[in-house]
PDB file of C-alpha atoms in Angstrom:
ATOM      1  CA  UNK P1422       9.334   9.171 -16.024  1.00 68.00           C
ATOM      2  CA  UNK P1423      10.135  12.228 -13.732  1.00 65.00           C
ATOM      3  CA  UNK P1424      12.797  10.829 -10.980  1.00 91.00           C
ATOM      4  CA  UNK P1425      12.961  12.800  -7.862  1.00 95.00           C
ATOM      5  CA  UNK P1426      16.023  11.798  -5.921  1.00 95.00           C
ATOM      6  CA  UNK P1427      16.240  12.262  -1.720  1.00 96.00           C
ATOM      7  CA  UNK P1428      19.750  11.581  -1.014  1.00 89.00           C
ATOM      8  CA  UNK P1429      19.039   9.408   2.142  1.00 91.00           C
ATOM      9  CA  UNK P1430      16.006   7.059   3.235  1.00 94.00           C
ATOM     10  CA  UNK P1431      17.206   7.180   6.762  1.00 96.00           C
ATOM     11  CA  UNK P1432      19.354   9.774   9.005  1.00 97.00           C
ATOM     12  CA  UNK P1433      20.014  10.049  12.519  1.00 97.00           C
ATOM     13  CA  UNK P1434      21.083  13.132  14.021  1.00 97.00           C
ATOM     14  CA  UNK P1435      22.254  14.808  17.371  1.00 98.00           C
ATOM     15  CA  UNK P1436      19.583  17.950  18.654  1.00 98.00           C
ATOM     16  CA  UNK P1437      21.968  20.974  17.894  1.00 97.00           C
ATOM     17  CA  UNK P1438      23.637  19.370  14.665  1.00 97.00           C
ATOM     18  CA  UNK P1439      23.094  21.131  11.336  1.00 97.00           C
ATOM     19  CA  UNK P1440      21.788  19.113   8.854  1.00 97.00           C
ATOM     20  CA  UNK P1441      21.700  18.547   4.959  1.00 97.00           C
ATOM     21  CA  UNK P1442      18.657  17.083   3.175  1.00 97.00           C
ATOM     22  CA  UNK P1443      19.499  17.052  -0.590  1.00 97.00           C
ATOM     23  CA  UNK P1444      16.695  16.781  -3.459  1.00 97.00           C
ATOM     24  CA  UNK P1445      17.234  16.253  -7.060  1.00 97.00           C
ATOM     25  CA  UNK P1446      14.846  16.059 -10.086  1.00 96.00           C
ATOM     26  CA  UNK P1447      16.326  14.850 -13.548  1.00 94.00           C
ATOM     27  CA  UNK P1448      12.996  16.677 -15.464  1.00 90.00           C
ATOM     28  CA  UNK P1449      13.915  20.173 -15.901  1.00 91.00           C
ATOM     29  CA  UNK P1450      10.696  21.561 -13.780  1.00 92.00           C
ATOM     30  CA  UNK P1451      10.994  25.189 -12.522  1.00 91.00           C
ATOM     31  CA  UNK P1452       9.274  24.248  -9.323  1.00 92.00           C
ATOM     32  CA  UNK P1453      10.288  22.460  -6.450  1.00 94.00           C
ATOM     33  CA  UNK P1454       9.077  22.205  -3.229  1.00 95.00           C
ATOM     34  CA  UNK P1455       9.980  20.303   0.548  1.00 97.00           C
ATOM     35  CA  UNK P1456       6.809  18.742   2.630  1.00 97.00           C
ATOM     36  CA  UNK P1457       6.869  17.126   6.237  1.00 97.00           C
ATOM     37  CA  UNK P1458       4.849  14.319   6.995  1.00 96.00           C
ATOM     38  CA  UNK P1459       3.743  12.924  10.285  1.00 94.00           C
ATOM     39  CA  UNK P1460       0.926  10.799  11.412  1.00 89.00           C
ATOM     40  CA  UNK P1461      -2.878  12.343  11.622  1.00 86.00           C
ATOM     41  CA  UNK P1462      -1.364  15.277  10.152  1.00 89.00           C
ATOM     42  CA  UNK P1463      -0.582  15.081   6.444  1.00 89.00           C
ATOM     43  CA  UNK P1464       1.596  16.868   4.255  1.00 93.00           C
ATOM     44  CA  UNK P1465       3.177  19.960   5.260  1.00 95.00           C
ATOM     45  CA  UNK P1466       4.414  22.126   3.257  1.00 95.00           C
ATOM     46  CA  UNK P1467       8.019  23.524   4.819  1.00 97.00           C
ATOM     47  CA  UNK P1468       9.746  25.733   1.753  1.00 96.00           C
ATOM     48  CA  UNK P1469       9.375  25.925  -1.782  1.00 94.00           C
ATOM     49  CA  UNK P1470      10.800  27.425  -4.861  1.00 94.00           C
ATOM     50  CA  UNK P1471       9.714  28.621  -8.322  1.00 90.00           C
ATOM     51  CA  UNK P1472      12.784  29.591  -9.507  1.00 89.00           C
ATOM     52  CA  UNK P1473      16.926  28.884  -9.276  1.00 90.00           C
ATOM     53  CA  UNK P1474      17.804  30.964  -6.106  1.00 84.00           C
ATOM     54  CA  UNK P1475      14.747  32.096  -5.383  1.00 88.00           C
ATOM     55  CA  UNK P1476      12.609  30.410  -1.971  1.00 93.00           C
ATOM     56  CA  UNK P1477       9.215  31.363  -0.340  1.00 93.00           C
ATOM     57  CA  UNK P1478       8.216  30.270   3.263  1.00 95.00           C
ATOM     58  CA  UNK P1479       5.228  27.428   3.530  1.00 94.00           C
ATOM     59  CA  UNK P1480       3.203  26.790   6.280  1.00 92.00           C
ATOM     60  CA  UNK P1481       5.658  25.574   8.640  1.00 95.00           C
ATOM     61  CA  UNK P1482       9.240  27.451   8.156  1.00 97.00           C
ATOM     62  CA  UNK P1483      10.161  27.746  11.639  1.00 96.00           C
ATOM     63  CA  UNK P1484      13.276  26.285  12.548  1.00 96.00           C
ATOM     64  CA  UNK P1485      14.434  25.427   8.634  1.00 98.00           C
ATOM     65  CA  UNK P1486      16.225  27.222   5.311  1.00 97.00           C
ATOM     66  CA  UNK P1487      16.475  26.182   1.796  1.00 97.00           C
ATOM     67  CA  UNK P1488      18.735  26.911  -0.930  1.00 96.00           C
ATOM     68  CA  UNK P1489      18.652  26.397  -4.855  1.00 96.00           C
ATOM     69  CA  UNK P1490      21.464  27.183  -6.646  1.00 93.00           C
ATOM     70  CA  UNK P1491      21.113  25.096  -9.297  1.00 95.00           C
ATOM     71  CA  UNK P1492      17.706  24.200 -11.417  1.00 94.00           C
ATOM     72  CA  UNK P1493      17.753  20.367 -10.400  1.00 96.00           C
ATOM     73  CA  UNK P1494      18.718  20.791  -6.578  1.00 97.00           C
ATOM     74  CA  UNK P1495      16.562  22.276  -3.736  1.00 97.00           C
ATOM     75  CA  UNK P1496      18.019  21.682  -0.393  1.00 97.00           C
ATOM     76  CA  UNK P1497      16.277  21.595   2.987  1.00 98.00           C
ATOM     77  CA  UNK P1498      18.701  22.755   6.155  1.00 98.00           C
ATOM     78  CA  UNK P1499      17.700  22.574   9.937  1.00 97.00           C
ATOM     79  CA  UNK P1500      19.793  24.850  11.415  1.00 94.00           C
ATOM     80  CA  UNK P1501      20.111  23.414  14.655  1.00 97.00           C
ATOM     81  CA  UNK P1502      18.099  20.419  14.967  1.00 97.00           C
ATOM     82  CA  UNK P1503      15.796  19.782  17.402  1.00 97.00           C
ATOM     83  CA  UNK P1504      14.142  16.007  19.013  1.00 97.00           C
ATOM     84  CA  UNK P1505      10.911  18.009  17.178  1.00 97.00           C
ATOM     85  CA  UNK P1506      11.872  17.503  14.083  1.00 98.00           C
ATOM     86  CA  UNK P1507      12.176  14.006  13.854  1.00 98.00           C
ATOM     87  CA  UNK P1508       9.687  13.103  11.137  1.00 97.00           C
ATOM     88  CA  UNK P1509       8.974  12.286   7.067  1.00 97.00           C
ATOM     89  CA  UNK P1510      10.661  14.847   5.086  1.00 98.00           C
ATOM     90  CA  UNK P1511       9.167  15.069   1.392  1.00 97.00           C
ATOM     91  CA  UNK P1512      10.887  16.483  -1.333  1.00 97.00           C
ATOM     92  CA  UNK P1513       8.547  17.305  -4.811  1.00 96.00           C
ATOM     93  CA  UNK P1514       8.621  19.063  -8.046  1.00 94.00           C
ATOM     94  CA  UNK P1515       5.888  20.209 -10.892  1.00 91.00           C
ATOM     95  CA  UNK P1516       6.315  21.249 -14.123  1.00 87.00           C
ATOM     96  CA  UNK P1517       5.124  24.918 -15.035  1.00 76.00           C
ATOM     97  CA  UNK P1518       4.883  28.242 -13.848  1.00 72.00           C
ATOM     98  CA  UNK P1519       4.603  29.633  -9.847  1.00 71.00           C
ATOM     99  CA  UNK P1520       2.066  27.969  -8.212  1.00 70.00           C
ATOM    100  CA  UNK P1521      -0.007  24.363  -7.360  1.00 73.00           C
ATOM    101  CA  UNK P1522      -3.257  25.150  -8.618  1.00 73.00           C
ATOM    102  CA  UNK P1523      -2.653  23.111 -11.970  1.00 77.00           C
ATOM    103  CA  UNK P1524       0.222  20.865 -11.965  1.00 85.00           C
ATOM    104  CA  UNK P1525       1.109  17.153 -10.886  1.00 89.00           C
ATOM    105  CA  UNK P1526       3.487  16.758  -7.823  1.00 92.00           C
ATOM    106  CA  UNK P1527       6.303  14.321  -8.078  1.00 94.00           C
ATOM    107  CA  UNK P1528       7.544  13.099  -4.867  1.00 95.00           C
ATOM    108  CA  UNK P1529      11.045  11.665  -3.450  1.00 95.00           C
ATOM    109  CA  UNK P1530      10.624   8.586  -1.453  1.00 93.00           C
ATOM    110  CA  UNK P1531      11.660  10.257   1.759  1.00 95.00           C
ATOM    111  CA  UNK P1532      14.297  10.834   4.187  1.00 97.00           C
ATOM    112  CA  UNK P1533      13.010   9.451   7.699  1.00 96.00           C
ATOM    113  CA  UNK P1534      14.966  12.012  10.255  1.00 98.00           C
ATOM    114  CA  UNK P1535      15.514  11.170  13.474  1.00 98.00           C
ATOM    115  CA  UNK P1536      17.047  13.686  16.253  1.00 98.00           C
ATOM    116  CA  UNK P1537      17.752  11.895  19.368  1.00 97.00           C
TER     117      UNK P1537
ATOM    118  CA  UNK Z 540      -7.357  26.286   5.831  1.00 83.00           C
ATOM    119  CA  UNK Z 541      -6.835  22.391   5.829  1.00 91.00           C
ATOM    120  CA  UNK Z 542      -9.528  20.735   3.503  1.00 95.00           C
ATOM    121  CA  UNK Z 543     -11.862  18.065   5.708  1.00 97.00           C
ATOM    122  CA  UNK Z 544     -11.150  14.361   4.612  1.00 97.00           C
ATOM    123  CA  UNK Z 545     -13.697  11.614   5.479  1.00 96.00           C
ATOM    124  CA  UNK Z 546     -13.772   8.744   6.376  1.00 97.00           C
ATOM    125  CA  UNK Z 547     -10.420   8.808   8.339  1.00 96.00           C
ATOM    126  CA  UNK Z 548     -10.347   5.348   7.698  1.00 96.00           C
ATOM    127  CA  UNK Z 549     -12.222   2.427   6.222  1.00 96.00           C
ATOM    128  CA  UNK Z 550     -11.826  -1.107   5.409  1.00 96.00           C
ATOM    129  CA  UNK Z 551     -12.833  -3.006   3.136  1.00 95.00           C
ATOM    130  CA  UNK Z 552     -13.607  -6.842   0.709  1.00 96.00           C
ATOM    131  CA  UNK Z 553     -11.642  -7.475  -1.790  1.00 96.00           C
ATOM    132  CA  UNK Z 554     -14.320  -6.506  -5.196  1.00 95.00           C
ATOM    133  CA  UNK Z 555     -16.683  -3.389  -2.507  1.00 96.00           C
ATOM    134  CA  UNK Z 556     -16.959   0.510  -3.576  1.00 96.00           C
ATOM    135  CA  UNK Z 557     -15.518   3.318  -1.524  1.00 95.00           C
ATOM    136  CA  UNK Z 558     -15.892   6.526  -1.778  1.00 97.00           C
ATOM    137  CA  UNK Z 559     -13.655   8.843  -0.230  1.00 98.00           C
ATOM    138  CA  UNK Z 560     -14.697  12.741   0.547  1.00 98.00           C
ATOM    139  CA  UNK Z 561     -12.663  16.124   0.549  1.00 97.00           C
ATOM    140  CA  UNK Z 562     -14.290  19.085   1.629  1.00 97.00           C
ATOM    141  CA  UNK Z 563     -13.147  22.626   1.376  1.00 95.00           C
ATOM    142  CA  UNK Z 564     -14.226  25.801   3.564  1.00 93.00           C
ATOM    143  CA  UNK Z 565     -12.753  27.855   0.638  1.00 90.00           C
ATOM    144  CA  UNK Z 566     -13.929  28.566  -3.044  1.00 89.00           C
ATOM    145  CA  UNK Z 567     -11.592  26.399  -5.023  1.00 90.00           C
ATOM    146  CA  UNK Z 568      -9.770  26.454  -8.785  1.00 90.00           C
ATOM    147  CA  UNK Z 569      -8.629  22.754  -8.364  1.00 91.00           C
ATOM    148  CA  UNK Z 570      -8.591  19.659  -6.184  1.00 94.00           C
ATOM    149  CA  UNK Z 571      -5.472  17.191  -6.198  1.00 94.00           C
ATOM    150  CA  UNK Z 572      -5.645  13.547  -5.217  1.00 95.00           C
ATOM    151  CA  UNK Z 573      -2.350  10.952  -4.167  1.00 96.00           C
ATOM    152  CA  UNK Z 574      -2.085   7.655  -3.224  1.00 96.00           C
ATOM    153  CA  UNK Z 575       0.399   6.623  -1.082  1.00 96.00           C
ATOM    154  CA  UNK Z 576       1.384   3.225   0.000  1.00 95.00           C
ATOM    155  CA  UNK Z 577       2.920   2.425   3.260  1.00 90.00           C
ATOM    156  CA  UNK Z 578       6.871   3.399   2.626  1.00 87.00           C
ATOM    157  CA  UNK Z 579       6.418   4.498  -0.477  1.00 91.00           C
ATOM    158  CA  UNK Z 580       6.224   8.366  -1.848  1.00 92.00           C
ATOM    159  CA  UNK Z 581       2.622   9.423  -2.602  1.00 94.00           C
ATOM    160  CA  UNK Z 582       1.609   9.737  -6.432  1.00 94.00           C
ATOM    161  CA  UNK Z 583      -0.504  11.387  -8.023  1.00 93.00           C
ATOM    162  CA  UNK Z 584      -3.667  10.311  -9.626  1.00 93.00           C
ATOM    163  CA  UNK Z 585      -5.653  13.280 -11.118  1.00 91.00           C
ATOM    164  CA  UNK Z 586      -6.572  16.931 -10.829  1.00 91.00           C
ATOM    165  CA  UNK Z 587      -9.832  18.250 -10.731  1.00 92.00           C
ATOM    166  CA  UNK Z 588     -10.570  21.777 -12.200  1.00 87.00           C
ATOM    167  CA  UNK Z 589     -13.546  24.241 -11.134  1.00 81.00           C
ATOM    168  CA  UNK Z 590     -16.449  23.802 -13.516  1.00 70.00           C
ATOM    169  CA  UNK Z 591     -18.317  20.421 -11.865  1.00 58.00           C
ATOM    170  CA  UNK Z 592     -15.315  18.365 -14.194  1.00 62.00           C
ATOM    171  CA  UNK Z 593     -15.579  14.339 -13.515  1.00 63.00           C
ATOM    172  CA  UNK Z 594     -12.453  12.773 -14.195  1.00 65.00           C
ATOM    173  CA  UNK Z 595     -11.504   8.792 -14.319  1.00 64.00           C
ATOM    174  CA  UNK Z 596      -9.085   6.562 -14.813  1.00 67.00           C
ATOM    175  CA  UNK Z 597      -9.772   2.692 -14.814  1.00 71.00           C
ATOM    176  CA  UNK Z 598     -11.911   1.882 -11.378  1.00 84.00           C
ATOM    177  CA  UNK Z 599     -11.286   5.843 -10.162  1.00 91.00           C
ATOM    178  CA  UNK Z 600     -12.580   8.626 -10.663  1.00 91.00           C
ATOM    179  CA  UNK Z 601     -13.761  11.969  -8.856  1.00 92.00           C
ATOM    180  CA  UNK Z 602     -15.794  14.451  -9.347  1.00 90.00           C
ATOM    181  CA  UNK Z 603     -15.913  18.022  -8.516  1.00 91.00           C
ATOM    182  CA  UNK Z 604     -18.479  20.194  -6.966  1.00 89.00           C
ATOM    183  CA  UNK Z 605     -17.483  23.762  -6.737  1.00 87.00           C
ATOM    184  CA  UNK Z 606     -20.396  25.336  -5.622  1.00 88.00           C
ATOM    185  CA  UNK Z 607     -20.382  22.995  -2.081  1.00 90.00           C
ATOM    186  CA  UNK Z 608     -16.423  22.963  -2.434  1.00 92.00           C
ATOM    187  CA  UNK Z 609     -16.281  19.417  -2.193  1.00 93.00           C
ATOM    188  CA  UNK Z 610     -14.783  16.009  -4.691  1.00 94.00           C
ATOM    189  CA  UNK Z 611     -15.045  12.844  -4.304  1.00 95.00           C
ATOM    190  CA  UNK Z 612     -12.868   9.795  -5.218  1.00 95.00           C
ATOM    191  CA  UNK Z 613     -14.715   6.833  -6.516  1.00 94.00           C
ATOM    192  CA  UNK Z 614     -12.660   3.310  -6.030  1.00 94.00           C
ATOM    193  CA  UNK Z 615     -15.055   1.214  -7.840  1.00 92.00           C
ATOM    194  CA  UNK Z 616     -15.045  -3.197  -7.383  1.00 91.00           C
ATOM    195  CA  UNK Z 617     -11.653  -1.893  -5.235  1.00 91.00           C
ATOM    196  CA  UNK Z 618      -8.407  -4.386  -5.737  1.00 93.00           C
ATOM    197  CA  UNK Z 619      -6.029  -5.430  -3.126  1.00 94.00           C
ATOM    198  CA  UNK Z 620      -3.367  -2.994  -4.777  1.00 93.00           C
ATOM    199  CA  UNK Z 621      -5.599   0.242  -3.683  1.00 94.00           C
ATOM    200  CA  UNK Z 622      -5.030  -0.433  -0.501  1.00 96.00           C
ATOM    201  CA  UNK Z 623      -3.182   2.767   1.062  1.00 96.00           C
ATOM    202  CA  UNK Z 624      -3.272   6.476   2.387  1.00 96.00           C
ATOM    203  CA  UNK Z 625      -5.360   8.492  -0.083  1.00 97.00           C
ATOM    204  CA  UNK Z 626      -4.785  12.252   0.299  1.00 96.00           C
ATOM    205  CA  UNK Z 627      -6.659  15.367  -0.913  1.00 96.00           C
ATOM    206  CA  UNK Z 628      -5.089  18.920  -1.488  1.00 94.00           C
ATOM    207  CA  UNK Z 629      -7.147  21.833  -2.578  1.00 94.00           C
ATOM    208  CA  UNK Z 630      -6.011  24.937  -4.307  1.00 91.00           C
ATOM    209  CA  UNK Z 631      -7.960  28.225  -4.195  1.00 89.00           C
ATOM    210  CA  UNK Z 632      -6.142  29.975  -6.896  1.00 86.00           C
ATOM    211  CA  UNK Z 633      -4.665  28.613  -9.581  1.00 83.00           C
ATOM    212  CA  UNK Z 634      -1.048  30.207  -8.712  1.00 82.00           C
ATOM    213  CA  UNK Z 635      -1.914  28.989  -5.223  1.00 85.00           C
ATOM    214  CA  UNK Z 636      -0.130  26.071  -3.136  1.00 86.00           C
ATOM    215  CA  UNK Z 637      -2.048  23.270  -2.226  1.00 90.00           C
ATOM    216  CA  UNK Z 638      -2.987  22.556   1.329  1.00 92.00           C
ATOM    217  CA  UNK Z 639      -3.334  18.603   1.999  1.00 94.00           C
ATOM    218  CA  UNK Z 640      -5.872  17.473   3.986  1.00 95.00           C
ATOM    219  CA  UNK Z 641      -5.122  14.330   6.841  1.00 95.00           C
ATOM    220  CA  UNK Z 642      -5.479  11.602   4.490  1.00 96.00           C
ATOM    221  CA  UNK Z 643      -8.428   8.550   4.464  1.00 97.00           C
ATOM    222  CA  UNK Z 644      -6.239   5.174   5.084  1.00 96.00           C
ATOM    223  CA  UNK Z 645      -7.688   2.786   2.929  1.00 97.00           C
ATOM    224  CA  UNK Z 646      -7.189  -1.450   3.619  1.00 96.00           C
ATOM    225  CA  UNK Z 647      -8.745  -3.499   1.172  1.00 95.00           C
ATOM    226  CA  UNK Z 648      -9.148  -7.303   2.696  1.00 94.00           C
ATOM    227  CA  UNK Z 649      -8.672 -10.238   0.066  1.00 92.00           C
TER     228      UNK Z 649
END
């Protein structure tokens, strides 16, 4: 079974901190890819990446950055964080070349942020 | 653009049908469904591909209309254990990303 691991469950954070959510998958997949949840909205999709050091912008980039320096590890980064971004943060992967269209997502199990 | 879910919500017996809609204002190459349960991650349960395809598995299955750009998800004689958030995402292109839609919150009563 693919395993996507989210380093934390839960994190609290002071607005203005940088912070570090970490994402691992243990199944060799090329793509990888960081969603926000929060209620009545569904998943959001924040950054994703088809390729070891390479990142495109979703639908929401404002206010985050990625990086993927290694195949198995895509990393979300809020800059400065703000009490906005308190929410679900998603972490998935699929199997394949670029794109959606065809393949399975894998999910973490989440990181809950909070920014107080 | 953000495929249309509906129902938002719906509850049901223990044993009823549901059917669950996802509608798209774009022409589509695929449609995704998850599950998710309350705390849990969602996961997936099939993909749909343009050409009218019906897919199942067990007491689900969907089907695929490309010409009105809308699938369905069938929960047939539904069990306590479907009980959760079921989300669509739709794809226009196959090298596309998918774009979820709100999600149809499912409670199944014993």
């Amino acid at each position: 079974d693919v395993k996507v691991t989210q380093s934390s469950r839960y994190l609290v954070k002071r607005t203005g901190e940088k912070v570090f959510l970490e994402c691992v998958q243990d199944m060799d997949h090329e793509n990888m890819f960081w969603y926000r949840q929060d209620p009545g909205l569904g998943l959001r999709l924040i950054y994703f990446s088809y390729d070891v050091k390479m990142k495109e912008k979703g639908d929401i980039p404002e206010g985050y950055s990625v990086s993927r320096e290694k195949k198995e590890r895509f990393s979300l980064i809020l800059e400065s964080a703000s009490t906005n971004q308190t929410s679900m943060y998603l972490c998935a992967s699929s199997p394949g070349g670029p794109g959606q269209g065809y393949s399975p997502l894998h999910f973490g199990n989440g990181t809950r942020l909070t920014v107080t | 653009q953000q495929p249309v879910q509906s129902p938002q919500a719906v509850i049901l017996r223990e044993g009823e049908d549901a059917v669950i809609n996802c509608s798209s204002s774009k022409a589509l190459y695929s449609v995704h469904w998850y599950r998710q349960k309350h705390g849990e991650a969602p996961v997936f349960l099939m993909i749909l591909l343009k050409g009218g395809e019906q897919k199942g598995h067990e007491k689900i299955s969907a089907s695929f209309n490309e010409k009105k750009q809308q699938s369905s998800l069938y929960l047939t004689a539904s069990q306590l254990s479907y009980s959760g958030t079921y989300f669509c995402g739709t794809a226009p292109k196959r090298d596309d990303k998918i774009i979820f839609g709100k999600g149809t919150r499912l409670h199944i009563l014993p």
